[in-house]
Short mmCIF file of C-alpha atoms and ligand atoms in Angstrom, two decimals:
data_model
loop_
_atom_site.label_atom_id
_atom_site.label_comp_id
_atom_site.label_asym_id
_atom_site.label_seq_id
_atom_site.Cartn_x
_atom_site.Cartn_y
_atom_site.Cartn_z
CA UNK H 1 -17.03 -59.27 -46.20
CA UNK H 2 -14.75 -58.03 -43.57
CA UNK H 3 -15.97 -55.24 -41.58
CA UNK H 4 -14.88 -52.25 -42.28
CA UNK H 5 -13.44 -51.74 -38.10
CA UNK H 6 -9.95 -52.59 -38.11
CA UNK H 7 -8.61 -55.15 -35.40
CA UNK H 8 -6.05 -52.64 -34.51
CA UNK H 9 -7.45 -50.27 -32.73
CA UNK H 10 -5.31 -46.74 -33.89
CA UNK H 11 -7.53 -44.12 -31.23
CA UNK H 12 -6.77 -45.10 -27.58
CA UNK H 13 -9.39 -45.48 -24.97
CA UNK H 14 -9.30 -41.61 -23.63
CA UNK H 15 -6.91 -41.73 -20.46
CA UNK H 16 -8.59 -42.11 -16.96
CA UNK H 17 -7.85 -39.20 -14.72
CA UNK H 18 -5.16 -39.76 -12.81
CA UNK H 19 -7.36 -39.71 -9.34
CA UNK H 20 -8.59 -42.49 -6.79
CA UNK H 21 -12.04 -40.79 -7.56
CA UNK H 22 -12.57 -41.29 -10.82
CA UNK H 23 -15.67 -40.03 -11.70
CA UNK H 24 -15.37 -36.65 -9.35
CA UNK H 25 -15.15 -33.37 -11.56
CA UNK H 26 -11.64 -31.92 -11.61
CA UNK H 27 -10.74 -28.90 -9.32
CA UNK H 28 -7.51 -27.14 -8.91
CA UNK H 29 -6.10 -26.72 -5.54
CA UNK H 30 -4.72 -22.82 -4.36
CA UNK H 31 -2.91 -21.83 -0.85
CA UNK H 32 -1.98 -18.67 0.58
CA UNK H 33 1.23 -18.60 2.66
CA UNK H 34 1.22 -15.09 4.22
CA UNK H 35 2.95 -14.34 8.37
CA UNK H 36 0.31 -15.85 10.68
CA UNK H 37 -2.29 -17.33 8.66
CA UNK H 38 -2.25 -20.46 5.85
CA UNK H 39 -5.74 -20.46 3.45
CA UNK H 40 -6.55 -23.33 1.26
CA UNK H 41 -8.86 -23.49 -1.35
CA UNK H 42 -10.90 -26.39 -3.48
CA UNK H 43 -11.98 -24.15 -6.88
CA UNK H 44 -13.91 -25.66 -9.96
CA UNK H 45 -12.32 -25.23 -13.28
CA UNK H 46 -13.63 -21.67 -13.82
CA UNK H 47 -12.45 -20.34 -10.52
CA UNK H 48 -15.72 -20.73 -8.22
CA UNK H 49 -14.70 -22.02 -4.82
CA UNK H 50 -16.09 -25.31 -3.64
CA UNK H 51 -14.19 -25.90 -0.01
CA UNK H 52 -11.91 -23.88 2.05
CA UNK H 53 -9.53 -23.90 5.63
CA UNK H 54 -7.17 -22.03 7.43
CA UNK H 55 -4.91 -22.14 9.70
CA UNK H 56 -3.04 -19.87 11.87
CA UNK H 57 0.32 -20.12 13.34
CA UNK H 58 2.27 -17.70 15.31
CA UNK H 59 4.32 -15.46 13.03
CA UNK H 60 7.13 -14.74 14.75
CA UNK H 61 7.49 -17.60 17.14
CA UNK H 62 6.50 -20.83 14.81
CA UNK H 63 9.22 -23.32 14.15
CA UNK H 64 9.44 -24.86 10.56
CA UNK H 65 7.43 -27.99 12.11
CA UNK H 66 4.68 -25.24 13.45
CA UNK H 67 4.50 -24.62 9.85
CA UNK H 68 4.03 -28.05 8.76
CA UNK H 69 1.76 -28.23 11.47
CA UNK H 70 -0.63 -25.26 10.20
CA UNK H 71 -0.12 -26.47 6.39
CA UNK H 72 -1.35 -29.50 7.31
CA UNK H 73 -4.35 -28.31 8.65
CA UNK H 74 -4.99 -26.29 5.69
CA UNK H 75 -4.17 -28.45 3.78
CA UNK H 76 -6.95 -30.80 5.09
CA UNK H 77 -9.73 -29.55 2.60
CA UNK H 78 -7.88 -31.36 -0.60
CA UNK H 79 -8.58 -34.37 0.87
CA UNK H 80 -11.33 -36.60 -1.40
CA UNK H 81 -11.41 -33.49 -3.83
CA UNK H 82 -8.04 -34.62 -5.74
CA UNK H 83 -7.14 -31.46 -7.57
CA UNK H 84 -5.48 -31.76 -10.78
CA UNK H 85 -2.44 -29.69 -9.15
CA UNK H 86 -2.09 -26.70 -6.18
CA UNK H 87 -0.65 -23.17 -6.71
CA UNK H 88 0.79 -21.44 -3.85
CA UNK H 89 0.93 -18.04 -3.22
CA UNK H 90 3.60 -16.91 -0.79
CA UNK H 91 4.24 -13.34 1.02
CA UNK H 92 8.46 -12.93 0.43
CA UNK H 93 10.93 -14.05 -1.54
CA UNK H 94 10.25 -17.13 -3.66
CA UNK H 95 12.12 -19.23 -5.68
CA UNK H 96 9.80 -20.84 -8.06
CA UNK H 97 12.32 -23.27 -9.72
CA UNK H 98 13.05 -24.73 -6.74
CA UNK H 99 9.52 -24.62 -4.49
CA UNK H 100 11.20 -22.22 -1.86
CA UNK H 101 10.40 -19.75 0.01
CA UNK H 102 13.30 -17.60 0.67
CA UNK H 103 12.56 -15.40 3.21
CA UNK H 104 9.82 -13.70 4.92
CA UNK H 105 10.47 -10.57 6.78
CA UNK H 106 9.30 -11.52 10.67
CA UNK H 107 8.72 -15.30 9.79
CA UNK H 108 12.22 -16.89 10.78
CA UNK H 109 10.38 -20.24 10.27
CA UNK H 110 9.78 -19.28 6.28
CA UNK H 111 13.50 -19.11 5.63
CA UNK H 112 14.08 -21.59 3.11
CA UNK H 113 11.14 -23.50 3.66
CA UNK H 114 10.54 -25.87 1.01
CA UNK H 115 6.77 -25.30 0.56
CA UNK H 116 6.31 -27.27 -2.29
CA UNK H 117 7.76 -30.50 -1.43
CA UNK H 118 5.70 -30.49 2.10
CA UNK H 119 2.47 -29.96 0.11
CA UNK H 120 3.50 -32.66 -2.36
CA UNK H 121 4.24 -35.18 0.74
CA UNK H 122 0.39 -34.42 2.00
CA UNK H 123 -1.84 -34.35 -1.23
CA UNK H 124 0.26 -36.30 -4.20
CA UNK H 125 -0.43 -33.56 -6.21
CA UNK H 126 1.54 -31.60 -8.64
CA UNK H 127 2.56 -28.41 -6.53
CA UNK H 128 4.18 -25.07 -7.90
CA UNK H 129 4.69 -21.32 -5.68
CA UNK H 130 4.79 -17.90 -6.93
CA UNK H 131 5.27 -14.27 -4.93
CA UNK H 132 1.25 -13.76 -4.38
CA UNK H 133 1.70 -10.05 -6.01
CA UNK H 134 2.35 -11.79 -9.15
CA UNK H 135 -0.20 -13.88 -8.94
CA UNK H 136 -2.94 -11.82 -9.31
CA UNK H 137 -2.62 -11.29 -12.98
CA UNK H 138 -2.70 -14.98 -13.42
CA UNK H 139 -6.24 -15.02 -11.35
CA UNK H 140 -7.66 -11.96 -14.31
CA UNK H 141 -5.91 -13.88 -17.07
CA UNK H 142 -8.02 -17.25 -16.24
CA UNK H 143 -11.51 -16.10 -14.19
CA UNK H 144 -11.44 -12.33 -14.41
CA UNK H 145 -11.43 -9.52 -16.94
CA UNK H 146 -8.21 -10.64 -18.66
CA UNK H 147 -9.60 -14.07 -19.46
CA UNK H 148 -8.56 -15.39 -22.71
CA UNK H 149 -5.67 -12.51 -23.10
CA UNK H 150 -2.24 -13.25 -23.65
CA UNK H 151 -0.44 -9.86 -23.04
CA UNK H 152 -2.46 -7.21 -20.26
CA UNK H 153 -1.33 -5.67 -17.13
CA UNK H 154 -3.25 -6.63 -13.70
CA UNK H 155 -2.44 -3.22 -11.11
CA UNK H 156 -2.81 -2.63 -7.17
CA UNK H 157 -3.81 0.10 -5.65
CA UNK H 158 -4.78 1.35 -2.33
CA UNK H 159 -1.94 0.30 0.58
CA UNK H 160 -0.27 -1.39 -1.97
CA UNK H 161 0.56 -0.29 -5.52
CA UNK H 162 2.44 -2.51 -8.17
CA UNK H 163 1.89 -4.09 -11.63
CA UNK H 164 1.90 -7.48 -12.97
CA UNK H 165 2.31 -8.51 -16.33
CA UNK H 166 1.62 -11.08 -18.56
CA UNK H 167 3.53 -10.89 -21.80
CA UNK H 168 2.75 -12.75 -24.74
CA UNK H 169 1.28 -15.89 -21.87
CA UNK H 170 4.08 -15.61 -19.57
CA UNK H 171 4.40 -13.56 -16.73
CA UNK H 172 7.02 -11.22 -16.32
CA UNK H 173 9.44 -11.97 -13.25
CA UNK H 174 12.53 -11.63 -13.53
CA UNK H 175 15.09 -12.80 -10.46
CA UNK H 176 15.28 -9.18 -9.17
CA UNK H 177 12.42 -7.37 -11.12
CA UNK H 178 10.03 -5.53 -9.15
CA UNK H 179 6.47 -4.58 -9.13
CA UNK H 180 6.73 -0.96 -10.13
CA UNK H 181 5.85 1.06 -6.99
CA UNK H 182 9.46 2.22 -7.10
CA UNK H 183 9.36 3.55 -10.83
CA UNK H 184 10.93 7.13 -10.57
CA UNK H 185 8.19 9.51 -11.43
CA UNK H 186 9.25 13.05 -10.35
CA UNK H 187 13.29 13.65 -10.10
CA UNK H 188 12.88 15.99 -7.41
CA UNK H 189 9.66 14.28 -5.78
CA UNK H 190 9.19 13.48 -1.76
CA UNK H 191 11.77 11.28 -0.32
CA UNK H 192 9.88 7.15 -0.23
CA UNK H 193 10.61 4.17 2.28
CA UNK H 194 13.37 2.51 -0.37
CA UNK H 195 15.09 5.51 0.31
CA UNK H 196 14.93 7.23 -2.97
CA UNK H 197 13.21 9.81 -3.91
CA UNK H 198 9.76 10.31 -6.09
CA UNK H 199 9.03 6.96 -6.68
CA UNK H 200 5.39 6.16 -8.27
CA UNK H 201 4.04 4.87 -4.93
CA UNK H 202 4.88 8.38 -2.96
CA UNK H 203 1.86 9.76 -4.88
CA UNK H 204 -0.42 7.09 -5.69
CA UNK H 205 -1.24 5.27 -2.79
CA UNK H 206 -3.97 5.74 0.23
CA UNK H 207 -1.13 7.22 2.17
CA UNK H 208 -0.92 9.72 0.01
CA UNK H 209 -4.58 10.69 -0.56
CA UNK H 210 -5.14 10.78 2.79
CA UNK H 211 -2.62 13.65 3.03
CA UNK H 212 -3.66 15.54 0.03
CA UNK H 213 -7.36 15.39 1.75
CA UNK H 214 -6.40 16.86 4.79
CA UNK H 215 -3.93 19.23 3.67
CA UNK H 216 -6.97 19.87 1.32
CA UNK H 217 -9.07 20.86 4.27
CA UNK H 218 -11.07 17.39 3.52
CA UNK H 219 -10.59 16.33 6.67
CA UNK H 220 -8.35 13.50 8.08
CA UNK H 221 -8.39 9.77 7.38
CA UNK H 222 -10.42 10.43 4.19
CA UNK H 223 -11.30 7.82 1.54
CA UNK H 224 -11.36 7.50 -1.85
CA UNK H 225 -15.40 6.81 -1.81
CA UNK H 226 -15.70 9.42 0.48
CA UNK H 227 -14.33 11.78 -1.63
CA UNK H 228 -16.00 10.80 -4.84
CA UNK H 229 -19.40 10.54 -2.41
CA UNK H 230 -19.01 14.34 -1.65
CA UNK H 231 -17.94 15.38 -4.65
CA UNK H 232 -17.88 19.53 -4.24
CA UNK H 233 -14.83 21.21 -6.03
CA UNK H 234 -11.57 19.88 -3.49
CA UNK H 235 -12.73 16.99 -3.49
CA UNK H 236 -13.37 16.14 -7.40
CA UNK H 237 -9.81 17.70 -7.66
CA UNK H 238 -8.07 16.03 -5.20
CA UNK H 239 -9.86 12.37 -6.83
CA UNK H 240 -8.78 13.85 -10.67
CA UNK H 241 -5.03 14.22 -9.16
CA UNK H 242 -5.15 10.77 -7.48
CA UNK H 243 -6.17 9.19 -10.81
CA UNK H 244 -3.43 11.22 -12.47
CA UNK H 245 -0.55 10.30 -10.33
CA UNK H 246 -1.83 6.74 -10.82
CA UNK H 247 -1.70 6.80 -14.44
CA UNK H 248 1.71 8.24 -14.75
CA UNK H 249 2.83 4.52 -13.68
CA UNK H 250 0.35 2.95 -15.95
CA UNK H 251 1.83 5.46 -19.24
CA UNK H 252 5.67 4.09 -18.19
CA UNK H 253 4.37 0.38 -18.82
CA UNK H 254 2.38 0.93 -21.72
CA UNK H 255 5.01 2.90 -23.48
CA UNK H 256 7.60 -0.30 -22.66
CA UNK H 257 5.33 -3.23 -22.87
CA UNK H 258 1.85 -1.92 -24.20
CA UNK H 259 -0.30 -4.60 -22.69
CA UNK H 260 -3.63 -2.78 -24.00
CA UNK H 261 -5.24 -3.82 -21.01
CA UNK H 262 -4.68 -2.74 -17.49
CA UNK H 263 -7.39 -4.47 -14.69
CA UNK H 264 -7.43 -2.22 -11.31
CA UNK H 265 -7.82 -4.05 -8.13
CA UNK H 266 -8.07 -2.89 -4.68
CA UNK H 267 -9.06 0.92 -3.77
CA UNK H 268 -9.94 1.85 -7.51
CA UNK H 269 -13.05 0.33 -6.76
CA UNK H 270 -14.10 2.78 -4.30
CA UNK H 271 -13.47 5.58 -7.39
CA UNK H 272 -16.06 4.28 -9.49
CA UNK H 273 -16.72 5.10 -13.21
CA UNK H 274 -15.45 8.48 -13.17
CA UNK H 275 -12.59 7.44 -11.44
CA UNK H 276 -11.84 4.33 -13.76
CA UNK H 277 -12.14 6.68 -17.30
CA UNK H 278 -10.00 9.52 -15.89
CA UNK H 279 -7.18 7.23 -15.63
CA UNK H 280 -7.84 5.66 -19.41
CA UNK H 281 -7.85 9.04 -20.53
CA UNK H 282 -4.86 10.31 -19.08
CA UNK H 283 -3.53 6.65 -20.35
CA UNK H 284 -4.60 7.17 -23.93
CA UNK H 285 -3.95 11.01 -24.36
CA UNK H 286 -0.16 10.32 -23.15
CA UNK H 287 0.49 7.18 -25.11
CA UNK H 288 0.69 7.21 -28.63
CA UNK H 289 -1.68 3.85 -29.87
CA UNK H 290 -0.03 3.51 -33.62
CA UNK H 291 0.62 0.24 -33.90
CA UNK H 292 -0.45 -1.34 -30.28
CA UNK H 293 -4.00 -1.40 -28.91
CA UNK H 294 -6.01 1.63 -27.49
CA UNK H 295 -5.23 1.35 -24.32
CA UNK H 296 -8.01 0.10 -21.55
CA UNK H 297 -8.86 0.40 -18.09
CA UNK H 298 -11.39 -2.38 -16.02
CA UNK H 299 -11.80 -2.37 -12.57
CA UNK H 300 -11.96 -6.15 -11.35
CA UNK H 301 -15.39 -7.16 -9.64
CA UNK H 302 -13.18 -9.96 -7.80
CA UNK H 303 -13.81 -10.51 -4.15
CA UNK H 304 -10.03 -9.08 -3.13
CA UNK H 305 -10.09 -11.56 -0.11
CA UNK H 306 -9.70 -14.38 -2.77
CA UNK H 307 -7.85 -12.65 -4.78
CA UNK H 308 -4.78 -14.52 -3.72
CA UNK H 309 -6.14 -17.94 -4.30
CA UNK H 310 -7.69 -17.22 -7.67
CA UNK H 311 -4.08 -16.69 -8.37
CA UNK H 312 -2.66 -20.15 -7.02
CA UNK H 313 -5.46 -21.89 -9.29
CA UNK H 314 -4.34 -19.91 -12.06
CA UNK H 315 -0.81 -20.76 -11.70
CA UNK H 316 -1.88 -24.29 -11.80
CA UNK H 317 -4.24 -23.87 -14.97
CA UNK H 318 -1.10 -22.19 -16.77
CA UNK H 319 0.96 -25.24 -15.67
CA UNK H 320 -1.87 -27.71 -17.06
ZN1 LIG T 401 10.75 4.09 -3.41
#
């Protein structure tokens, strides 16, 4: 009787990973390109980090081959780690497509530097860049609160306000498209740096809390956890109209894109949970949920230093 086991064999042997190590687990590789200062990362699959370097090079100053220089240096920890690929996350202008960066304010050296092409020449692995702001939805999407989501809205706040999106698995960038701090939301609202007038980020960043609080008789230089900390009648109002001007942003993108979801990084933190569910109410009284998702408001428990890198290895994980 012949046995049953056919000579041909119609499964193939599962593919060896493509690594001179065979047997070492797989890891994805993240950078962070910022003026001054290159950070490189080892993480696991699930976003823990294993290894990490810097380098710093002198912002202004650096030539393209000071770059290389500090990249190299950085990029130093992938060595006998073999990542499966490296995601960069660059301060500026990217091009994507092409692995540029396209400009840095106050890095001359940045201009057109082809990021991912050096970082291919030193590791052999598959590299890709992204603007770091738009990164950090990618880093909630795979090893934060957005895990498993295909459509939710990762926000800034403190210093730096803006939205990123992910939409149906992709994220949203458009050549052009912006992060949302300069959303109009009062026609007749202080003048902003872009020059226009009213724009989200006049009333929902630090800078502006800080003013309300003093003009509030709070006291200068005041923070958000100081405020909540205190909590006597100024300064619960002055938090509730923080929250408020920081949900009018957050009703504009749910009424265009409804991602369901929105993840707060940054100064939110400092608000805590009365902070966090004023803005989902404001969000969900002013948004009518037929037909989409109630929506939701998390605060992200990431470290925010890493923030950046969670990112790159997300970009690479979407790229898989
Ligand atoms: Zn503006």
């Amino acid at each position: 009787m012949v046995p049953e086991r056919s000579p041909l064999r119609l499964v193939p042997d599962p593919v060896p990973e493509p690594t001179a190590a065979p047997r070492a687990p797989r890891t994805l590789g993240a950078v962070e390109l910022v003026p001054g200062r290159v950070r490189a990362a080892v993480l696991t699959m699930s976003g823990t980090v294993l290894d990490r370097a810097e380098a710093a090079y002198d912002a202004a100053g650096a030539t393209p081959a000071d770059i290389d220089t500090a990249l190299a240096r950085a990029a130093a920890v992938f060595a006998g780690h073999a990542p499966v690929g490296i995601g960069v996350a660059a301060a500026g202008l990217v091009d994507p497509a092409a692995g540029l960066i396209t400009e840095v304010n106050d890095v001359p050296a940045l201009h057109g530097y082809p990021v991912t092409e050096r970082l291919y020449a030193l590791t052999g692995v598959p590299v890709r860049v992204e603007h770091r702001a738009r990164l950090q939805v990618l880093g909630d999407r795979w090893f934060g609160a957005g895990r498993g989501r295909r459509t939710f809205a990762s926000v800034s706040t403190g210093e730096v306000l803006g939205v990123g999106i992910l939409y149906d698995g992709d994220v949203l960038a458009p050549p052009g498209g912006r992060s949302g701090a300069h959303m109009t939301v009062s026609a007749s609202g202080d003048p902003c740096t872009c020059g226009g007038r009213g724009c989200w980020k006049t009333v929902a960043t630090t800078r502006w809390l800080r003013a309300r609080a003093r003009a509030a008789g709070l006291g200068p230089d005041v923070s958000l956890g100081a405020l909540v900390e205190r909590d006597d009648a100024p300064a619960r109002r002055t938090v509730a109209e923080y929250a408020e001007n920081l949900a009018l942003g957050l009703v504009n993108v749910q009424q265009l894109f409804a991602p369901g979801l929105f993840v707060l990084h940054g100064e939110a933190r400092e608000g805590g949970e009365r902070f966090r569910s004023l803005i989902e109410e404001r969000l969900r009284a002013d948004v009518a949920s037929a037909g989409a998702e109630r929506p939701r408001v998390l605060v992200s428990s990431a470290t925010e230093d890493d923030g950046a890198l969670l990112g790159g290895a997300g970009l690479v994980l979407s790229h898989l």
